[in-house]
Coordinates of C-alpha atoms and ligand atoms in Angstrom, one line a residue:
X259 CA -36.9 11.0 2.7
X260 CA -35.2 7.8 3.6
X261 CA -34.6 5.6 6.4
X262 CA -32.2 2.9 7.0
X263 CA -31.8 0.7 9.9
X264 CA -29.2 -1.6 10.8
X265 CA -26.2 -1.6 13.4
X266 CA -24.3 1.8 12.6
X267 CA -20.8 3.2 13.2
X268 CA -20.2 6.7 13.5
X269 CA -17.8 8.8 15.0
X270 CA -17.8 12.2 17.5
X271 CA -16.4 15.8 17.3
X272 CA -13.6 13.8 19.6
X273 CA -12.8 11.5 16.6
X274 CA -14.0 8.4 19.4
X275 CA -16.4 5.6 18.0
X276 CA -20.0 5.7 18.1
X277 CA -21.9 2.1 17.9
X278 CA -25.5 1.6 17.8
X279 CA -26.2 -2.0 17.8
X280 CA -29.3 -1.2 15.9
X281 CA -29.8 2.0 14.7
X282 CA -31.9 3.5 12.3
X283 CA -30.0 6.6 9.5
X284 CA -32.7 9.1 8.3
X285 CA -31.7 10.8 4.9
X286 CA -33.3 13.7 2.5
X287 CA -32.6 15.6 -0.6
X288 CA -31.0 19.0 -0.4
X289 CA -32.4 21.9 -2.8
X290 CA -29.4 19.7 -5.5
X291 CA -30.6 16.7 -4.8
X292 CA -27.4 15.6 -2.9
X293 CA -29.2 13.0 -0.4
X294 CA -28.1 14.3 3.2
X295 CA -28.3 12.8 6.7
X296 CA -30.9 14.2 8.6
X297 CA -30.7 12.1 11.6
X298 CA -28.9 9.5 12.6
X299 CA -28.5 7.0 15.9
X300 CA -30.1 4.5 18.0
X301 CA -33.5 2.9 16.8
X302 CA -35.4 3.3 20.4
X303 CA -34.5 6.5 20.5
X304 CA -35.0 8.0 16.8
X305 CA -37.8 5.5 15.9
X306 CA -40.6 8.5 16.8
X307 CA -39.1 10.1 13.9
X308 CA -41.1 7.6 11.5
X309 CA -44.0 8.4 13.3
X310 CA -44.7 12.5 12.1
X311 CA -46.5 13.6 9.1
X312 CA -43.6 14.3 6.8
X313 CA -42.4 10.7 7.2
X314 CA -45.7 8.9 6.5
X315 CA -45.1 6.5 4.0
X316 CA -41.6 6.3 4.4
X317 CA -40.3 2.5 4.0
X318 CA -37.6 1.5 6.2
X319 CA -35.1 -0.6 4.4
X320 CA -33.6 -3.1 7.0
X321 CA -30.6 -4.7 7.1
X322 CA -30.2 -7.5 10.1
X323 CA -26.8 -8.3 10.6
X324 CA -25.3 -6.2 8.8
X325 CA -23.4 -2.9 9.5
X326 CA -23.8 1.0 8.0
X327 CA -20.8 3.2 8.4
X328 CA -19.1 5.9 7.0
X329 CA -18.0 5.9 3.4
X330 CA -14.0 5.9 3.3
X331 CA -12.4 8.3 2.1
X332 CA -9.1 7.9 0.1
X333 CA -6.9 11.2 0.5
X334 CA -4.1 9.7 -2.3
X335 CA -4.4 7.6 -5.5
X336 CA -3.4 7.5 -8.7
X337 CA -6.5 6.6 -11.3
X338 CA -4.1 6.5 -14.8
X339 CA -2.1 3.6 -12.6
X340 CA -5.1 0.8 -12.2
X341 CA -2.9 -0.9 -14.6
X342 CA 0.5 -0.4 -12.6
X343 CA -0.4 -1.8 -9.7
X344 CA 2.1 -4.8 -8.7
X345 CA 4.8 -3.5 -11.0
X346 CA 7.8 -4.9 -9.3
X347 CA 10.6 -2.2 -9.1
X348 CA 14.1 -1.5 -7.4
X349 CA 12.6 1.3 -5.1
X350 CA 10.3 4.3 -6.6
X351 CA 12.9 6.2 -9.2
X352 CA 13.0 2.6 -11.2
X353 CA 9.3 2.2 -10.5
X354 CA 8.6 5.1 -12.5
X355 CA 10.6 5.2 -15.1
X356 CA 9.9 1.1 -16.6
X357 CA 5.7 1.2 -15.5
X358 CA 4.5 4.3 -14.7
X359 CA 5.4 7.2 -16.8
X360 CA 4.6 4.3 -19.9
X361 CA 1.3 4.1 -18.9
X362 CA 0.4 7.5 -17.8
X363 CA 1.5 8.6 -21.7
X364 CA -1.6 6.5 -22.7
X365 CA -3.8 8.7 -21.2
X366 CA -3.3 11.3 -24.0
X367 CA -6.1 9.5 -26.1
X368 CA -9.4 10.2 -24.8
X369 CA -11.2 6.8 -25.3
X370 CA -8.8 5.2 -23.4
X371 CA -8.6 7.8 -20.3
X372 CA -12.7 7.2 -20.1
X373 CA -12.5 3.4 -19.9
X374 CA -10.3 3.4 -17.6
X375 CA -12.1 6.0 -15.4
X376 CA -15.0 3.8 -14.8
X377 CA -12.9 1.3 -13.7
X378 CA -11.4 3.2 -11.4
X379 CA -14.4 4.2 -10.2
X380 CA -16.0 0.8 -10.1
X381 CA -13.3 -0.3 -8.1
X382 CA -13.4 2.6 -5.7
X383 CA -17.3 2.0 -5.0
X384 CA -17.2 -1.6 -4.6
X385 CA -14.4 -1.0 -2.4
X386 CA -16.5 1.1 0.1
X387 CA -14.7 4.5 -1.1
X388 CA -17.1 7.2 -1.4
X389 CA -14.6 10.2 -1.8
X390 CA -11.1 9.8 -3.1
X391 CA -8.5 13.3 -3.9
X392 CA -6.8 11.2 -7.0
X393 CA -3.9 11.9 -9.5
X394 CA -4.7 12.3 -13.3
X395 CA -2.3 12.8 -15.6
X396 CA -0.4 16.0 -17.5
X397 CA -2.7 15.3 -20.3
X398 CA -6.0 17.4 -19.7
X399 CA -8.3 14.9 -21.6
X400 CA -7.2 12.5 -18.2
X401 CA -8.6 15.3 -16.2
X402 CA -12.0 15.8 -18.0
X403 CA -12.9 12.1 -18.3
X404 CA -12.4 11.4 -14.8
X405 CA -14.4 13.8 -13.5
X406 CA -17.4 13.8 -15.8
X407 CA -17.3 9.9 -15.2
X408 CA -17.8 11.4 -11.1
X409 CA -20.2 13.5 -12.1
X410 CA -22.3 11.2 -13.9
X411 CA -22.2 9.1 -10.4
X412 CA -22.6 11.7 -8.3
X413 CA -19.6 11.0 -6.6
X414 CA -17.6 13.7 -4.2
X415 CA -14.1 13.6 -6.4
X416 CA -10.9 15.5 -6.1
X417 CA -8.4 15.5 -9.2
X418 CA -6.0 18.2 -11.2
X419 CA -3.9 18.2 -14.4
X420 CA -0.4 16.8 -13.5
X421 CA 2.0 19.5 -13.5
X422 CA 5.4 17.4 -14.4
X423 CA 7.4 20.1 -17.3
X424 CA 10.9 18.4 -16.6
X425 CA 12.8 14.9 -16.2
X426 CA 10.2 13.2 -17.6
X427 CA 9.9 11.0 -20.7
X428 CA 7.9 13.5 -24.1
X429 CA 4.5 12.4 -24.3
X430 CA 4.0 12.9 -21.0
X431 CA 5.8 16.0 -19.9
X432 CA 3.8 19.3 -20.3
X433 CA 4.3 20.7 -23.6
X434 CA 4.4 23.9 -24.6
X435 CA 1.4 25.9 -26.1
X436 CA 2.9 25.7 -29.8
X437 CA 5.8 23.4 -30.9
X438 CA 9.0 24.7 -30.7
X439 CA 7.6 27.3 -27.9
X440 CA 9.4 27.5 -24.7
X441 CA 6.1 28.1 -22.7
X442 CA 5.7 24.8 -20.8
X443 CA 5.1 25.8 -17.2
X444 CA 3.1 28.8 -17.9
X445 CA 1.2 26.4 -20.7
X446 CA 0.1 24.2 -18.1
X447 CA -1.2 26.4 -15.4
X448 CA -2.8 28.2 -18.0
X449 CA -4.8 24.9 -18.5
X450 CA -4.6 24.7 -14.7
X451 CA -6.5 27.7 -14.5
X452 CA -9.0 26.5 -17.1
X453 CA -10.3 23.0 -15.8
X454 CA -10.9 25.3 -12.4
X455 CA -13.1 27.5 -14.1
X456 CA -15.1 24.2 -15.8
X457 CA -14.8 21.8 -12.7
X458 CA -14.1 23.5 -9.6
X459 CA -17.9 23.5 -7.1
X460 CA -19.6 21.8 -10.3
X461 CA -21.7 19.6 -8.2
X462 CA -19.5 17.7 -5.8
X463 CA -16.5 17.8 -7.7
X464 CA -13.2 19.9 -6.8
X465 CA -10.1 20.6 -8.4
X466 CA -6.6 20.3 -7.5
X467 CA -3.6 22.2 -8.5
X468 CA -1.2 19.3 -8.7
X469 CA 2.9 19.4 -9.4
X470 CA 3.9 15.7 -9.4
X471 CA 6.5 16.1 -7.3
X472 CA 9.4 18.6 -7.2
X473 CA 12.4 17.0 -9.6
X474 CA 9.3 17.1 -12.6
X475 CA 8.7 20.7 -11.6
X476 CA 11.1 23.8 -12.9
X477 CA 11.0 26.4 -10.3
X478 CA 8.9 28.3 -13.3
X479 CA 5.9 25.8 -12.6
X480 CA 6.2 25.5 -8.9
X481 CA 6.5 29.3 -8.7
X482 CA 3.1 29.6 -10.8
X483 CA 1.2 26.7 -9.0
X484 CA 2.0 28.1 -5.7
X485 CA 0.2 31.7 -7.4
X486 CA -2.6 29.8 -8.6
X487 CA -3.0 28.4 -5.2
X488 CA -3.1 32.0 -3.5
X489 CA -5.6 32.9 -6.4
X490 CA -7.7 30.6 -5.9
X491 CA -8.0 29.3 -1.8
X492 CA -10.6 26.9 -2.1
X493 CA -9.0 24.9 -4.5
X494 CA -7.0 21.9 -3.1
X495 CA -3.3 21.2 -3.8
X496 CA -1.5 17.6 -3.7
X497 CA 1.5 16.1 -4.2
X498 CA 4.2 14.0 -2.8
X499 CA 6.7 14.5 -0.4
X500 CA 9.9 13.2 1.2
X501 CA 8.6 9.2 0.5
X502 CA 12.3 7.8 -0.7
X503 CA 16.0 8.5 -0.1
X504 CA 17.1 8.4 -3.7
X505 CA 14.5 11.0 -4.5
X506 CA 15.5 13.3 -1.4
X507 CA 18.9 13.1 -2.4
X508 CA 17.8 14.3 -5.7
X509 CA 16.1 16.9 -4.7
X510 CA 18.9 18.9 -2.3
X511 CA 20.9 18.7 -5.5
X512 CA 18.1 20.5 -7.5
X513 CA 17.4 22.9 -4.1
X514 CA 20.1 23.1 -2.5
X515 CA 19.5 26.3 -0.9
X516 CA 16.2 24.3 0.9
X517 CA 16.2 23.3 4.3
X518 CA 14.1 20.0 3.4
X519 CA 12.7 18.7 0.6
X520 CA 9.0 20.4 2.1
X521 CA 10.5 23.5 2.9
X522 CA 11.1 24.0 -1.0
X523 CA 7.5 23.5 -1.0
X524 CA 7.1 26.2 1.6
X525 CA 9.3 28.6 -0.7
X526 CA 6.9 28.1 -3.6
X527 CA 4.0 28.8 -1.5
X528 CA 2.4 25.8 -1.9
X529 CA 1.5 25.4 2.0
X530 CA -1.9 26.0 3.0
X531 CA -5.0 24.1 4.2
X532 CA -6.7 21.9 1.7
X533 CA -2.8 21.1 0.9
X534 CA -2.1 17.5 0.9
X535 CA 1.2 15.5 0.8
X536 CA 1.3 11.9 -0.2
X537 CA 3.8 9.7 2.0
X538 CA 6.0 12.3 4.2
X539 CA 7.9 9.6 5.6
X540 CA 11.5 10.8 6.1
X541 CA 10.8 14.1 7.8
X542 CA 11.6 16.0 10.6
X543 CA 10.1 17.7 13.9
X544 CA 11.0 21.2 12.2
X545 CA 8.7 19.9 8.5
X546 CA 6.0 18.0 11.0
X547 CA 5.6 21.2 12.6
X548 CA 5.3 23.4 9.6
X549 CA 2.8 21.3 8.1
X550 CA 0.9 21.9 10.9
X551 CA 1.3 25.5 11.1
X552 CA 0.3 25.9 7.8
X553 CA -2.5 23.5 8.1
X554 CA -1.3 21.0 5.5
X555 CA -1.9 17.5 6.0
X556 CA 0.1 14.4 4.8
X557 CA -1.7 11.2 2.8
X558 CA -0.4 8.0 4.7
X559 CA 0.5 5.4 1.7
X560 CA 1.2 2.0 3.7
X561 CA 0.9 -0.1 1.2
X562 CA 2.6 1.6 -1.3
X563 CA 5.4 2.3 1.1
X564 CA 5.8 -1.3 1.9
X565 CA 5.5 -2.2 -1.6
X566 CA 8.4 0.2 -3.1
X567 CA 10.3 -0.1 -0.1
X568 CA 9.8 3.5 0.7
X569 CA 9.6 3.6 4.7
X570 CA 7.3 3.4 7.3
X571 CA 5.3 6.6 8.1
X572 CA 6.1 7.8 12.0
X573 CA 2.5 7.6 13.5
X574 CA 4.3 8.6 16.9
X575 CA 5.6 12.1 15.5
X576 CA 2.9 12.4 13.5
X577 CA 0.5 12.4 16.6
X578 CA 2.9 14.1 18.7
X579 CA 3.0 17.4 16.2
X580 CA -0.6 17.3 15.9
X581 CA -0.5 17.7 12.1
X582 CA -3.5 16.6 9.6
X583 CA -2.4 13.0 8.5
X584 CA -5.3 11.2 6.6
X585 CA -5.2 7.4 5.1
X586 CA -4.4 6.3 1.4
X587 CA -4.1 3.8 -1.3
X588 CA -1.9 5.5 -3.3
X589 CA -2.5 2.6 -6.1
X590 CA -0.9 2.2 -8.7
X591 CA 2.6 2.3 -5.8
X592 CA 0.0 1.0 -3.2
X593 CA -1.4 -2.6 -3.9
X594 CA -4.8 -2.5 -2.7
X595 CA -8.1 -0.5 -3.4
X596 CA -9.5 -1.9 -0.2
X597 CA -9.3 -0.2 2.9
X598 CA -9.7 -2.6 4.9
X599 CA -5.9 -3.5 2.7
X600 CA -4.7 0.3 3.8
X601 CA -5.7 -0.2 7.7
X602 CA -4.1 -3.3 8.5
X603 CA -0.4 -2.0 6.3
X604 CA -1.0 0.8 8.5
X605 CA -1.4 -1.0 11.7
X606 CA 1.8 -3.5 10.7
X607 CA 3.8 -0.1 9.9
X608 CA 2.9 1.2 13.6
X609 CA 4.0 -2.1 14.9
X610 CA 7.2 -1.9 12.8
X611 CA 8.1 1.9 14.0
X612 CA 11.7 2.7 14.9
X613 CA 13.4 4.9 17.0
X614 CA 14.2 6.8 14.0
X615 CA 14.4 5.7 10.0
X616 CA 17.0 3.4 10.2
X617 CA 18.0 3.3 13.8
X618 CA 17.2 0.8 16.9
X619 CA 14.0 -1.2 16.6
X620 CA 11.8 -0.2 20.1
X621 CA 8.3 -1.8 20.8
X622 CA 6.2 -0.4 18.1
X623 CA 2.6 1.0 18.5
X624 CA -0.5 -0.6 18.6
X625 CA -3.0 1.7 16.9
X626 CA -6.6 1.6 17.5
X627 CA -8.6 -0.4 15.5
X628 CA -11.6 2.8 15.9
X629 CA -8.5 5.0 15.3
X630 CA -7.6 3.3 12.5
X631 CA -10.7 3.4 11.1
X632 CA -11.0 7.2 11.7
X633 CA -8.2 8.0 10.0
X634 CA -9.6 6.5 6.5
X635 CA -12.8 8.1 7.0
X636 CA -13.9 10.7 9.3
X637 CA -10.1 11.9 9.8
X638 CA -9.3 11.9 6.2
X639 CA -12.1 13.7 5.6
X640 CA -10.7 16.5 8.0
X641 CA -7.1 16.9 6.4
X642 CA -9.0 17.1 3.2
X643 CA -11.0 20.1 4.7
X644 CA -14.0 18.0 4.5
X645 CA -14.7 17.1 8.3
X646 CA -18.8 17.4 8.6
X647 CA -19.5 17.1 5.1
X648 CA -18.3 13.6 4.3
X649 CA -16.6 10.7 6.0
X650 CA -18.9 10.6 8.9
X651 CA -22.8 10.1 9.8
X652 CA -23.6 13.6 11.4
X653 CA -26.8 15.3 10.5
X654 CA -26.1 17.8 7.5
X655 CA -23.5 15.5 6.3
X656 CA -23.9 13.9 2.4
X657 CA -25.5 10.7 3.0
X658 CA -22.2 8.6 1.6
X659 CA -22.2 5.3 3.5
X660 CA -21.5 1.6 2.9
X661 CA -22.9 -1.4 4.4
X662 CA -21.2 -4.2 5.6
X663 CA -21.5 -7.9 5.9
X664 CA -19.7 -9.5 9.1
X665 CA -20.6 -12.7 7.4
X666 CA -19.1 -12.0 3.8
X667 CA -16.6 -14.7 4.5
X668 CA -16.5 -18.2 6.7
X669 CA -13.4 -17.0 8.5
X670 CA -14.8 -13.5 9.2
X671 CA -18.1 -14.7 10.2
X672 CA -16.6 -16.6 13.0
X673 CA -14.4 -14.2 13.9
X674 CA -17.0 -11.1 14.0
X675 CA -19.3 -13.6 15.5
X676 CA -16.5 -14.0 18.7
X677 CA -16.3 -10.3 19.1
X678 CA -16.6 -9.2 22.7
X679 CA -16.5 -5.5 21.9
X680 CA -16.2 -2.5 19.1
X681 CA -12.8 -2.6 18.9
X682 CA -12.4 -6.3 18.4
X683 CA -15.3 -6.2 16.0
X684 CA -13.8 -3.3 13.6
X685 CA -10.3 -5.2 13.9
X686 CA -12.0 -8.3 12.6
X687 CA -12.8 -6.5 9.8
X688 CA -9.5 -4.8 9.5
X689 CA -7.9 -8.5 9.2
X690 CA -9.8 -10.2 7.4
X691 CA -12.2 -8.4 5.3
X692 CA -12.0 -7.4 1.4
X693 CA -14.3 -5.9 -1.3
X694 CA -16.7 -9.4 -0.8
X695 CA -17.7 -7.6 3.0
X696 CA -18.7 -4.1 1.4
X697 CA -22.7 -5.1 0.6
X698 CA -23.2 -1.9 -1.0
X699 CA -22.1 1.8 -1.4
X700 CA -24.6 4.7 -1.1
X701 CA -23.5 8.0 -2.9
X702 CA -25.2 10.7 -1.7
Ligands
GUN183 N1 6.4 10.5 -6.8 C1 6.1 11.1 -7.9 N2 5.2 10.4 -8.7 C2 4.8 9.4 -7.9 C3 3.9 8.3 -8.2 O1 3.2 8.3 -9.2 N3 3.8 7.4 -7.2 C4 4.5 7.5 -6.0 N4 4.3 6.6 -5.1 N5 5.4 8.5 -5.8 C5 5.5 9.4 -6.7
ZN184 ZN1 1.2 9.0 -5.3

């Protein structure tokens, strides 16, 4: 058993902020060894628990000052694009053409998919990101040394083989199983179907079925990864969706029998809970409410939509549908591995919303800082299926948590130091802070 105390954030079944000025977090080992919250709350009022037979002996490590919360949880990013990140571009289709697909063909030779796994997980953990659903590449090498560098850290990680067969440079398109073969799609969800059966439930590690998005898919591989994802409903599925107006134009001329660019997702049967959508930002009331119906959920990428020019993600809509919508980074598009980076793009993108995409400018919204904050950790945990067993502090939960230092910076000590309440506390944060105010990072 361990115990923890310092002043904790946590959130209820209502998604509203839970403080404890000091509390104390209370933590064992499941029959895996996964480290799980046992208890977790106030220190007057769980400071008996240190008192009873099982606990004697137990050292409380204390933190004065500083503040435990929930690990975050990024529900999009890329890991073969650490090296892409702040590649300037004329909008996304340029963007991936000159810096992207050029480095994601690297990823073919093993040694170098492995080094730059543990950096991508480096960054992740010293970022405060505890769980991330992440891109690999169409090379399965990407896939295996990014999750046995997650395994070897215990780490709750979500990746698939990019499923791309079409308008995309060789070297990085799936090949077929033999050359001159005209296999491709079937090739790659046969390999699909093979790195579920080795990584799928292996400790906290999960698979998912992943077409890159639909002009790099042939109706032959979106047709066989929306099979694999009936055949196996556990599994998750990502991709992007509707994020830029040059790519939706693209795509009604490759379906142009489609309602929208998600309903030729819908056709493919690639809807379903655990399904998650990175950007979603030119969609309608008819696609908001289909992704809810289905239980789908969409992976908010402010910074990466700032950065490319994409859009700004309706919050308004979003809320008003009622569908899952989590937080991202969406690096290498995205510019940040901090969340704190993610909140405050996504708090400026609520202050920036428009009537519509394009039309008159009203009074944006001001979003919560709590709220904010919920959506990169307890409510991303929840469009990723994952609500209870990570992104918060509930007992039964995996014991992922960060602690942080209001004082990791002159400006944000004063600033913490000033705050008059939680929300003015956690905004501080959402300003000002980087990497310097996560302390430490707990994995299970
Ligand atoms: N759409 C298809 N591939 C990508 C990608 O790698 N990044 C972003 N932002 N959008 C995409
Ligand atoms: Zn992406």
């Amino acid at each position: 058993m361990k115990a923890y105390r310092a002043a904790l954030l946590r959130f209820d079944s209502a998604g509203q902020p839970v403080h404890d000025t000091d509390g104390l977090l209370l933590t064992a080992p499941d029959a895996s060894g996964t480290e799980r919250v046992l208890a977790c709350g106030a220190w007057p009022a769980l400071a008996h628990l240190l008192q009873t037979p099982e606990t004697q002996g137990v050292t409380v490590q204390h933190w004065p000052g500083k503040l435990i919360a929930p690990g975050f949880v990024d529900t999009h990013v890329h890991y073969p694009q650490v090296d892409v990140i702040g590649s300037p571009a004329d909008g996304l289709l340029p963007w991936l053409e000159n810096y992207t697909f050029p480095a994601e063909t690297r990823f073919a030779d093993p040694v170098h998919a492995k080094a730059v796994a543990t950096v991508f997980l480096d960054e992740l953990q010293r970022n405060g990101v505890t769980t991330a659903l992440a891109f690999a590449t169409s090379h399965p090498t990407s896939v295996d040394a990014l999750f046995a560098a997650a395994q070897a850290r215990r780490m709750r990680l979500i990746t698939g083989l990019c499923l791309m067969d079409q308008n995309a440079p060789d070297g990085l398109r799936n090949p077929p199983s033999a050359p001159g073969r005209n296999d491709a799609a079937e090739h790659s969800l046969a390999q699909s179907a093979e790195l579920i059966d080795r990584w799928h439930g292996t400790d906290r590690l999960g698979y998912a079925i992943t077409p890159r998005f639909v002009p790099t898919c042939s109706d032959a591989q979106l047709r066989g990864a929306g099979e694999l994802a009936a055949r196996y409903p556990d599994v998750w599925v990502q991709s992007h969706v509707a994020e830029n107006r040059d790519e939706i134009a693209w795509v009604r001329q490759l379906h142009p029998q489609a309602r929208s660019y998600l309903d030729v997702y819908h056709r493919f049967g690639l809807l379903r809970e655990r399904t998650v959508y990175a950007h979603g930002i030119h969609l309608d009331d008819t696609d908001r409410a289909l992704l809810r119906d289905t239980g789908s959920a969409v992976a908010v990428s402010p910074t990466s939509n700032l950065f490319l020019g994409s859009g700004l993600f309706d919050f308004e809509a979003a809320q008003r549908s009622g569908h899952l919508h989590g937080l991202a980074s969406d690096v290498g598009g995205g510019t940040s591995f901090s969340p704190f980076e993610t909140m405050k793009a996504a708090y400026f993108t609520g202050r920036m919303a428009l009537e519509s995409q394009g039309g008159t400018p009203k009074p944006g919204l001001s979003l919560k800082p709590a709220h904010l904050w919920w959506l990169h950790t307890a409510g991303a945990a929840q469009s990723l299926g994952l609500a209870g067993v990570v992104g918060n502090l509930v007992p039964g939960a995996e014991a992922d948590f960060v602690v942080l230092d209001p004082q990791a910076t002159p400006l944000l000590a004063r600033r913490t130091a000033a705050a008059r309440s939680l929300d003015e506390l956690l905004f501080a944060f959402i300003i000002l802070a980087d990497d310097r105010a996560v302390a430490d990072t707990f994995l299970a």
